[in-house]
Coordinates of C-alpha atoms in Angstrom, one line a residue:
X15 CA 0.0 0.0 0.0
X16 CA 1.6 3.6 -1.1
X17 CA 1.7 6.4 0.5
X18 CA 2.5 6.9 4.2
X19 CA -0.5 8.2 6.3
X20 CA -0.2 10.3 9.6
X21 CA -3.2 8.9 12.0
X22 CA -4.5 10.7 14.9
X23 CA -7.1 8.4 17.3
X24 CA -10.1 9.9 20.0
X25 CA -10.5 7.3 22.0
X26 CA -8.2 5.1 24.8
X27 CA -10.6 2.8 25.5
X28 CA -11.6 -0.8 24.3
X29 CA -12.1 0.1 20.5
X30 CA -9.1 2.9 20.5
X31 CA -6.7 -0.2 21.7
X32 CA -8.0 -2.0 18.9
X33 CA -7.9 0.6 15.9
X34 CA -4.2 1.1 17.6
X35 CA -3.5 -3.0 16.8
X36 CA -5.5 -2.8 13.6
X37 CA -3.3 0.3 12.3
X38 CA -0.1 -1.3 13.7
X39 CA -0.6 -4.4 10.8
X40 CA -1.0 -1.9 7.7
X41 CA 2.2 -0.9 6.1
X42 CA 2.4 3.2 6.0
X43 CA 0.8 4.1 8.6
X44 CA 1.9 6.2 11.6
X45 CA -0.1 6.8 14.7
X46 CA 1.1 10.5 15.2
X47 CA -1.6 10.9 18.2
X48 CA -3.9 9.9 20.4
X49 CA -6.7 12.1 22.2
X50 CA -9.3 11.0 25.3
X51 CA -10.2 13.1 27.9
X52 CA -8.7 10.5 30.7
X53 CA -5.4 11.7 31.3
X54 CA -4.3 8.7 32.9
X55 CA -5.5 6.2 30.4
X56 CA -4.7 8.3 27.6
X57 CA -1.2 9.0 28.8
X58 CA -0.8 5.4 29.7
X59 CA -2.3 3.8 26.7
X60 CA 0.6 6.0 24.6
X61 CA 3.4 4.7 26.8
X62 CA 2.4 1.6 26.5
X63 CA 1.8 1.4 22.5
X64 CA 4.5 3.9 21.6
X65 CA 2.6 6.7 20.8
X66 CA 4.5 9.8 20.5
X67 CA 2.2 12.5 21.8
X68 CA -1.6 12.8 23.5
X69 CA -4.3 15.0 23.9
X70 CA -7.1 15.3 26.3
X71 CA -8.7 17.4 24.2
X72 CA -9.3 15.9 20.9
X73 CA -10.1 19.6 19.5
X74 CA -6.3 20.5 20.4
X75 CA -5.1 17.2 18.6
X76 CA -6.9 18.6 15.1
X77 CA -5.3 22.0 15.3
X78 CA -1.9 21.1 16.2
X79 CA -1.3 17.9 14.2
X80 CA -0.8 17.6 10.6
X81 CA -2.4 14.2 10.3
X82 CA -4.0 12.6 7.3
X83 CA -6.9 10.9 8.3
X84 CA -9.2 10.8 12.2
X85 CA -10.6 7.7 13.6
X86 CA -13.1 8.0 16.6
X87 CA -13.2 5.4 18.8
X88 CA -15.6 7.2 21.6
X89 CA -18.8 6.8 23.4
X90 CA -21.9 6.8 20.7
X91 CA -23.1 10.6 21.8
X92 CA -20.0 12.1 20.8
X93 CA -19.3 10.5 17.3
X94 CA -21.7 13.4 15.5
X95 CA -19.7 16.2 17.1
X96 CA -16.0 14.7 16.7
X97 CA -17.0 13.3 12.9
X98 CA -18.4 17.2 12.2
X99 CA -15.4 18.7 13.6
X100 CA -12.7 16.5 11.9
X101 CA -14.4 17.1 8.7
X102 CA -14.8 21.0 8.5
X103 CA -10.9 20.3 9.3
X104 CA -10.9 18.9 5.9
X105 CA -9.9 15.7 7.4
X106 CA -10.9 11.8 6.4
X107 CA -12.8 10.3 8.9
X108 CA -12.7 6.3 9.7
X109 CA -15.6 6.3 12.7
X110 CA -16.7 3.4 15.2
X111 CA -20.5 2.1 14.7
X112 CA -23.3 4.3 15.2
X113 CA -22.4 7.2 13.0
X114 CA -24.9 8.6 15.0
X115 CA -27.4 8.6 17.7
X116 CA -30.3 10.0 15.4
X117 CA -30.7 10.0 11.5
X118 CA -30.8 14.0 11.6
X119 CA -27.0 13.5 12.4
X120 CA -26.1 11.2 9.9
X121 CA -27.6 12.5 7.3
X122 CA -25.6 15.9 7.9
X123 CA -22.6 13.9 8.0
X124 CA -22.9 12.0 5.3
X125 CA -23.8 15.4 3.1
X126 CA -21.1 16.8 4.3
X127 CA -18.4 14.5 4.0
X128 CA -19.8 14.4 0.3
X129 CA -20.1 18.2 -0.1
X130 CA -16.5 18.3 1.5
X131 CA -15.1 14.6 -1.0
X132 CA -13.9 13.5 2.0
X133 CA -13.2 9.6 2.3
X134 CA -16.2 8.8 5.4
X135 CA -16.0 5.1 6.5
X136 CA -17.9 3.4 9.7
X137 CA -16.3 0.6 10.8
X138 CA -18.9 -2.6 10.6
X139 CA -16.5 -4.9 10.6
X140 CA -18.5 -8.3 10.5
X141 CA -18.9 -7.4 6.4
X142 CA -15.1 -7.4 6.4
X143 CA -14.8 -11.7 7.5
X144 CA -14.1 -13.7 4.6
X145 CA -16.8 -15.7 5.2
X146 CA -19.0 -12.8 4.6
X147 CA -17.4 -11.4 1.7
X148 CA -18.3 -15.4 0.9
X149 CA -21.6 -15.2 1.1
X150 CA -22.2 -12.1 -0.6
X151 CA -20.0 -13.8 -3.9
X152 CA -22.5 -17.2 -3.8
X153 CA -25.8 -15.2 -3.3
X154 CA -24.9 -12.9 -6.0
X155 CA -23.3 -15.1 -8.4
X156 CA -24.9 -17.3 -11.5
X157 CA -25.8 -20.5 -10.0
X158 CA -27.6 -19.4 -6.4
X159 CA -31.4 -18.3 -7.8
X160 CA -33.7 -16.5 -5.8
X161 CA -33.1 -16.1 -2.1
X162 CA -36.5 -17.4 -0.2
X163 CA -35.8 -16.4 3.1
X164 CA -32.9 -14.5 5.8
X165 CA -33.1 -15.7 9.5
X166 CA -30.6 -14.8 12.2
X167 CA -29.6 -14.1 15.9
X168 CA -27.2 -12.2 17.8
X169 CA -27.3 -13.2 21.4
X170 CA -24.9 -12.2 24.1
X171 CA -25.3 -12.1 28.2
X172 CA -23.2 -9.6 29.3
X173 CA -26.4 -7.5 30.3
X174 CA -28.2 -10.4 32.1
X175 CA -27.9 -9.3 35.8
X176 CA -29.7 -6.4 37.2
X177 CA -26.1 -5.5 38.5
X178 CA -25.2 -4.7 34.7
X179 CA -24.6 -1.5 34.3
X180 CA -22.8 1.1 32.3
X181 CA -23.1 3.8 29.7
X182 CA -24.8 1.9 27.0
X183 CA -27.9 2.2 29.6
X184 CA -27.7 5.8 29.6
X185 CA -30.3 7.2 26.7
X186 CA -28.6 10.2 26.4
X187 CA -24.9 8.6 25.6
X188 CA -25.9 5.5 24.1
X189 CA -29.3 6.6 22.1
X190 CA -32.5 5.8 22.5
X191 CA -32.1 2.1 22.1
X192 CA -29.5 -0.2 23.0
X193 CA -29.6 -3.8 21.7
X194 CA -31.2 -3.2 18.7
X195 CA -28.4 -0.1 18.1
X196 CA -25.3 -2.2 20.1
X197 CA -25.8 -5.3 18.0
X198 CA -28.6 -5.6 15.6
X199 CA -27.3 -2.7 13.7
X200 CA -24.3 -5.2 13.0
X201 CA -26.1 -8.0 11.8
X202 CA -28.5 -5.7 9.3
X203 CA -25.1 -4.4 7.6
X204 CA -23.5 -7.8 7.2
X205 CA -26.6 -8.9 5.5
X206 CA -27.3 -6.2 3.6
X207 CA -24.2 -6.5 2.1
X208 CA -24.2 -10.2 1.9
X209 CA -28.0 -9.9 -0.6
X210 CA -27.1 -6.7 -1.8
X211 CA -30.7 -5.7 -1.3
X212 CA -31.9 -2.7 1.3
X213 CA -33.9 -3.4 4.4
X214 CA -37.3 -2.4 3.3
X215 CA -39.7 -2.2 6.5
X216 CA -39.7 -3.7 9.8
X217 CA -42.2 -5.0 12.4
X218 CA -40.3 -4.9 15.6
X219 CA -40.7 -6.3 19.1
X220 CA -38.8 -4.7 21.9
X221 CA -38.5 -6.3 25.6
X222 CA -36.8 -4.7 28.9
X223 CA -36.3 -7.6 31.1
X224 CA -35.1 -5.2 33.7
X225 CA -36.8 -2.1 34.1
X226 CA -34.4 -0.7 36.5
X227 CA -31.1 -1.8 37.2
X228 CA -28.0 -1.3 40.0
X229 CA -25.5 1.6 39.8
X230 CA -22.3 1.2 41.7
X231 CA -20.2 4.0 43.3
X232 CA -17.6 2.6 40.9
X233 CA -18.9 1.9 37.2
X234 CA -17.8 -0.3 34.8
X235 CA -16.4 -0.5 31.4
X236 CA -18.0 -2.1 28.3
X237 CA -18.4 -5.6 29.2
X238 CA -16.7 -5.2 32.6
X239 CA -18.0 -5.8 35.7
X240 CA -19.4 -3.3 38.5
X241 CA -17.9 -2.7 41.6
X242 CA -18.6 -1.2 45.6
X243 CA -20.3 -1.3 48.6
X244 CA -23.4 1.2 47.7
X245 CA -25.6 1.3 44.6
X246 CA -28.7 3.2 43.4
X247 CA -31.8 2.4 41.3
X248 CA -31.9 3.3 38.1
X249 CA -34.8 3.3 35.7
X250 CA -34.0 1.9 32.1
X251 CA -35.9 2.7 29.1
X252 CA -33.6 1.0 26.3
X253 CA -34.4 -2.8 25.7
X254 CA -32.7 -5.7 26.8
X255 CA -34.1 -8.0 23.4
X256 CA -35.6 -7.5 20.4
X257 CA -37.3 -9.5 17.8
X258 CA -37.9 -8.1 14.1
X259 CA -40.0 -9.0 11.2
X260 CA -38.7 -7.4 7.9
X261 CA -38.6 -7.5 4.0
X262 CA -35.7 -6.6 1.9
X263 CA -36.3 -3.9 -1.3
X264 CA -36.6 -7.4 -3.3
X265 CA -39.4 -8.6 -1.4
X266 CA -37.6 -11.2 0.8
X267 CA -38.6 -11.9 3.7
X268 CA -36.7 -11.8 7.0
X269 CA -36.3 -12.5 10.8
X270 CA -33.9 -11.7 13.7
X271 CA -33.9 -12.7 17.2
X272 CA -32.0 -10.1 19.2
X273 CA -30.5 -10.2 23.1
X274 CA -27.9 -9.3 25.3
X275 CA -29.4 -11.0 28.2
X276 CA -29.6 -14.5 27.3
X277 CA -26.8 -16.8 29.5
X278 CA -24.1 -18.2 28.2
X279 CA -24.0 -16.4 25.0
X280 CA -21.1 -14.4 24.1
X281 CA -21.0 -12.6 21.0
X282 CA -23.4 -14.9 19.2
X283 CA -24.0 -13.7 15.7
X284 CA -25.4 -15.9 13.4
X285 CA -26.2 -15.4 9.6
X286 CA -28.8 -17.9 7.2
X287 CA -29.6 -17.4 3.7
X288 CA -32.1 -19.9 2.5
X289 CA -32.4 -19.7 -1.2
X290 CA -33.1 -22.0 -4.2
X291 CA -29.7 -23.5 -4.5
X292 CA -29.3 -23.8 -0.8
X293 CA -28.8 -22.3 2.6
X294 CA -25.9 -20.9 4.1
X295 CA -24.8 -20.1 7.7
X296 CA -22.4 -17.8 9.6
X297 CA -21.6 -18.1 12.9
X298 CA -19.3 -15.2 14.2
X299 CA -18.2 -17.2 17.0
X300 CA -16.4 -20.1 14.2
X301 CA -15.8 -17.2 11.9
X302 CA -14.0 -19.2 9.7
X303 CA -16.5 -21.8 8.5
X304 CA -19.4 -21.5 6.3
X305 CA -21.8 -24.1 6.2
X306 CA -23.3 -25.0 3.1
X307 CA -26.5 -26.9 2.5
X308 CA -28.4 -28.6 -0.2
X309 CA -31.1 -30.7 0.6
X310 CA -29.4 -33.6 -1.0
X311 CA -25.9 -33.5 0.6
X312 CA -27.6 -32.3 4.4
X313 CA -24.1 -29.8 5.9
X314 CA -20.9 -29.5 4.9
X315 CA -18.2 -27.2 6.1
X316 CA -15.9 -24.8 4.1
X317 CA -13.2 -23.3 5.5
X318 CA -11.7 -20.0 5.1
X319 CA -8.6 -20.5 2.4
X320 CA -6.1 -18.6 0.2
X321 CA -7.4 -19.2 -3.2
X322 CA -10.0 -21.1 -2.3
X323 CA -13.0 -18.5 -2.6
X324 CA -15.2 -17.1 -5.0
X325 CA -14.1 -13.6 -6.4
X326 CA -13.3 -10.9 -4.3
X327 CA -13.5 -12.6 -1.0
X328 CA -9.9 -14.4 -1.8
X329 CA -9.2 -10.4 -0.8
X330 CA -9.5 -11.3 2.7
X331 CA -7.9 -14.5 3.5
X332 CA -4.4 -15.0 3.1
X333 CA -4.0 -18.4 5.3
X334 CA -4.5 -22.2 4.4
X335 CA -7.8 -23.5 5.2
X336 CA -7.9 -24.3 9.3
X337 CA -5.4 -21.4 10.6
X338 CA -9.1 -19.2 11.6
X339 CA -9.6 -15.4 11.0
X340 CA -11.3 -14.0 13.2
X341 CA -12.9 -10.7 14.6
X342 CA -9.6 -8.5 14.7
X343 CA -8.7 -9.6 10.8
X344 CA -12.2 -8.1 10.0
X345 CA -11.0 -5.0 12.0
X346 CA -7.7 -5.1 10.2
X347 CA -9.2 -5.4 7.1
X348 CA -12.1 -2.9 7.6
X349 CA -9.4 -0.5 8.1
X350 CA -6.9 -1.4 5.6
X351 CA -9.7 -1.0 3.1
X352 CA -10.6 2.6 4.1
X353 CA -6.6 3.7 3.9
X354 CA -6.7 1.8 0.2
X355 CA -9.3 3.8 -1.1
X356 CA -7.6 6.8 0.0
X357 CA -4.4 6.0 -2.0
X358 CA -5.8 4.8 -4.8
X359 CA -9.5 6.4 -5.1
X360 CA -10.9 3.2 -6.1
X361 CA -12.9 0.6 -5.0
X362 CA -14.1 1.5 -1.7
X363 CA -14.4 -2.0 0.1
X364 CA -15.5 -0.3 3.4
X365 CA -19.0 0.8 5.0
X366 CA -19.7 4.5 4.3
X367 CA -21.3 6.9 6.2
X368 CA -24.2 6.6 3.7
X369 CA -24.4 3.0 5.0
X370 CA -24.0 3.8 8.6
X371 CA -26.7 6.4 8.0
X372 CA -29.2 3.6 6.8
X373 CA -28.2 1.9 9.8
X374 CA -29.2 3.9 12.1
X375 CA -32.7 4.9 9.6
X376 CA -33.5 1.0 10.6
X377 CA -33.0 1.7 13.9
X378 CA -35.3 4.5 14.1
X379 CA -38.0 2.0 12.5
X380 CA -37.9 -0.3 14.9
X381 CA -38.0 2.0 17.8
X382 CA -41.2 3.4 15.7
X383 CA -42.6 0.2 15.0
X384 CA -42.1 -1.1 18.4
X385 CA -44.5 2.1 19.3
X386 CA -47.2 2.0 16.7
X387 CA -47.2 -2.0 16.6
X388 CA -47.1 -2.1 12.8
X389 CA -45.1 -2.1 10.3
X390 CA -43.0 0.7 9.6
X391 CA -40.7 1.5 6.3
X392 CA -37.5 2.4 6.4
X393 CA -36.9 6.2 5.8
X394 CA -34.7 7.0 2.6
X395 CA -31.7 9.8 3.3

């Protein structure tokens, strides 16, 4: 890859470590700086991952850096501002998932990253597995036919306990819904980009197992646990679970069973297809397997493999089948094909704030749908 690329990063916390790895496997790329309003973490997070200089002000990092490109690894409330701000700065932006808490947000930030020609890429990075980029070659290609119907769950359990609590459960950081936003909005990219086809209109289900849960003195990170002697109630008006009817723009039909309170599940996101040539099914959690069916042959596995896919997806595997890929190669490779595009101005393999903002447009449908108890179509941008 051409072209060496100055990086600054908003964000020391889970996803900044992880956009720091991701970055640290592409060829040309410097991390110049880091920004996050912790001074300790941000401080230590650059001593500890070589980072030449921080911020805890992210606006100080745009003014004093010359840097080529932003990613924002924050909280959800703040991506509209810091995506706004980098790009009146004239600067690229590669941002975490939402791109926004509301589709008035997104849609000024995708109009302006367009107005501006700006690259604008939000990082779903489940559309970035091989096994993915699979799917979407078979289902599009000569010999699948005509899909018949798209079923799927993603199931976790790190919300189970009334003693789970953390920012995601705040409304005014996290948006007015939480599973559906946290993890659903994952699931709806990977398979629109798997059909090719547009989520239509949904009929959505939402359920709040609890209604209010524990806040400790001492809070806890994403997926952490919380911590002290004393607590207070706290009311919670964002769903636990979720379960949505839809239809694609071709008239498929659809299903998903969402929840983050169900136990033993960790990041359990799982992908059908049924079609006329057969089904096909993703499971995050073996993210290197596809399994293939035909009602003649019952399941077979295929492995990830170098040279052993269909079309583009041999993009995204570089290892003989059985040495996995996994959920920091999609990562890698969900930023490796945002800093592609912008040294060659071609082929822009990434999600783009156009597809966040669709995201976060079925989002809104479901929130409306769980209100009117109909169906609801999804708003166009």
């Amino acid at each position: 890859m051409g072209g060496s690329k100055r990086v600054g990063i908003v964000g020391a916390g889970m996803m900044g470590k992880q956009h720091i790895e991701a970055l640290r496997r592409i060829p040309g790329i410097e991390i110049a700086a880091l920004a996050d309003p912790d001074s300790e973490l941000v401080r230590k997070t650059c001593a500890q991952t070589n980072i030449p200089r921080f911020y805890t002000d992210y606006e100080e990092m745009l003014q004093k850096e010359t840097l080529d490109a932003v990613h924002i690894c924050t909280p959800n409330y703040t991506h509209y501002r810091i995506s706004k701000d980098a790009l009146e700065a004239g600067l690229p932006v590669f941002c975490e998932k939402p791109l926004g808490n509301a589709s008035a947000e997104t849609n000024e930030l995708t109009g302006l990253a367009a107005k501006k020609q700006l690259a604008a890429g939000v990082n779903f990075n489940y559309r970035q597995n091989v096994i993915v980029r699979e799917m979407h070659e078979l289902v599009n290609g000569p010999g699948w036919g005509r899909t018949f119907l798209i079923r799927g769950e993603y199931i976790q359990d790190w919300m189970m306990y009334d003693t789970d609590y953390n920012w995601r459960c705040i409304p005014e950081m996290n948006g007015p819904s939480r599973t559906i936003a946290d993890v659903g909005s994952h699931w709806f990219d990977a398979v629109q980009f798997i059909t090719g086809q547009r989520v239509a209109k949904v009929y959505a289900k939402l359920v709040t197992v609890h209604h209010q849960r524990k806040k400790f003195d001492r809070q806890a990170d994403t997926f952490g646990k919380q911590s002290g002697g004393s607590y207070q109630l706290v009311d919670i008006d964002t769903e636990d679970a979720a379960f949505v009817l839809f239809e694609m723009t071709d008239g498929t039909p659809g299903v998903l069973t969402l929840s983050q309170v169900s136990a033993g599940y960790k990041n359990g996101m799982v992908i059908s297809i049924d079609g006329a040539a057969g089904s096909l099914t993703w499971e995050q959690e073996n993210a290197d397997k596809l399994l293939v069916r035909t009602r003649e042959t019952g399941t077979t596995i295929k492995y990830a493999a170098a040279g052993d896919m269909h079309g583009g997806a041999n993009l995204y595997t570089t290892l003989p089948g059985g040495h996995p890929v996994g959920w920091a190669d999609g990562l890698k490779n969900s930023v490796s094909a945002f800093y592609e595009y912008l040294n060659t101005k071609e082929n822009p393999r990434f999600a783009s704030f156009e597809d966040g903002n669709r995201i976060v447009r079925i989002v809104e449908a479901c929130l409306k749908s769980n209100e009117t108890g109909g169906w609801v179509d999804v708003e166009e941008g």
